[in-house]
Amino acid sequence: MRLFECGALVPGCDWHTRADNDAEIVRRTVEHLRQAHGEDVIRETMVDNIKARITDETTKAA
């Protein structure tokens, strides 16, 4: 599972999303940036910044 935390890109934002692939994470994040942060134009550099901050979610053993 892949994880993106918006606070890594927009300080103070607690929103995050998980998905099986990076394309779905980027899609959800772009939608979030438009709705929550008022971003009308999502440039290629913003998509690159999103991709750079996507991580593998690690599951902690109980």
C-alpha positions as semicolon CSV with decimal commas, in nm:
position;residue;x (nm);y (nm);z (nm)
1;M;0,000;0,000;0,000
2;R;0,124;0,348;-0,088
3;L;0,077;0,654;0,133
4;F;0,078;1,030;0,077
5;E;0,055;1,281;0,362
6;C;-0,035;1,631;0,248
7;G;0,154;1,785;0,540
8;A;0,475;1,680;0,366
9;L;0,382;1,923;0,088
10;V;0,155;2,175;0,263
11;P;0,274;2,235;0,620
12;G;-0,003;2,201;0,876
13;C;-0,237;1,992;0,661
14;D;-0,339;1,663;0,825
15;W;-0,502;1,508;0,514
16;H;-0,360;1,181;0,385
17;T;-0,455;0,907;0,142
18;R;-0,363;0,546;0,075
19;A;-0,391;0,351;-0,249
20;D;-0,237;0,054;-0,426
21;N;-0,070;0,266;-0,693
22;D;0,085;0,609;-0,734
23;A;-0,155;0,717;-1,011
24;E;-0,454;0,689;-0,776
25;I;-0,265;0,876;-0,501
26;V;-0,183;1,159;-0,744
27;R;-0,547;1,174;-0,864
28;R;-0,682;1,196;-0,509
29;T;-0,417;1,448;-0,404
30;V;-0,487;1,677;-0,699
31;E;-0,857;1,669;-0,611
32;H;-0,770;1,751;-0,248
33;L;-0,540;2,039;-0,348
34;R;-0,818;2,189;-0,559
35;Q;-1,090;2,154;-0,296
36;A;-0,903;2,218;0,030
37;H;-0,621;2,449;-0,077
38;G;-0,782;2,640;-0,367
39;E;-0,528;2,531;-0,626
40;D;-0,684;2,592;-0,969
41;V;-0,382;2,495;-1,178
42;I;-0,179;2,186;-1,096
43;R;0,153;2,216;-1,275
44;E;0,379;1,928;-1,370
45;T;0,624;2,034;-1,099
46;M;0,347;1,997;-0,839
47;V;0,276;1,644;-0,964
48;D;0,649;1,569;-0,940
49;N;0,650;1,702;-0,582
50;I;0,352;1,481;-0,495
51;K;0,521;1,173;-0,645
52;A;0,844;1,247;-0,457
53;R;0,653;1,241;-0,126
54;I;0,464;0,915;-0,180
55;T;0,595;0,644;0,050
56;D;0,541;0,275;0,109
57;E;0,320;0,233;0,409
58;T;0,497;0,019;0,664
59;T;0,292;-0,209;0,880
60;K;0,413;-0,236;1,234
61;A;0,415;-0,583;1,380
62;A;0,199;-0,618;1,687
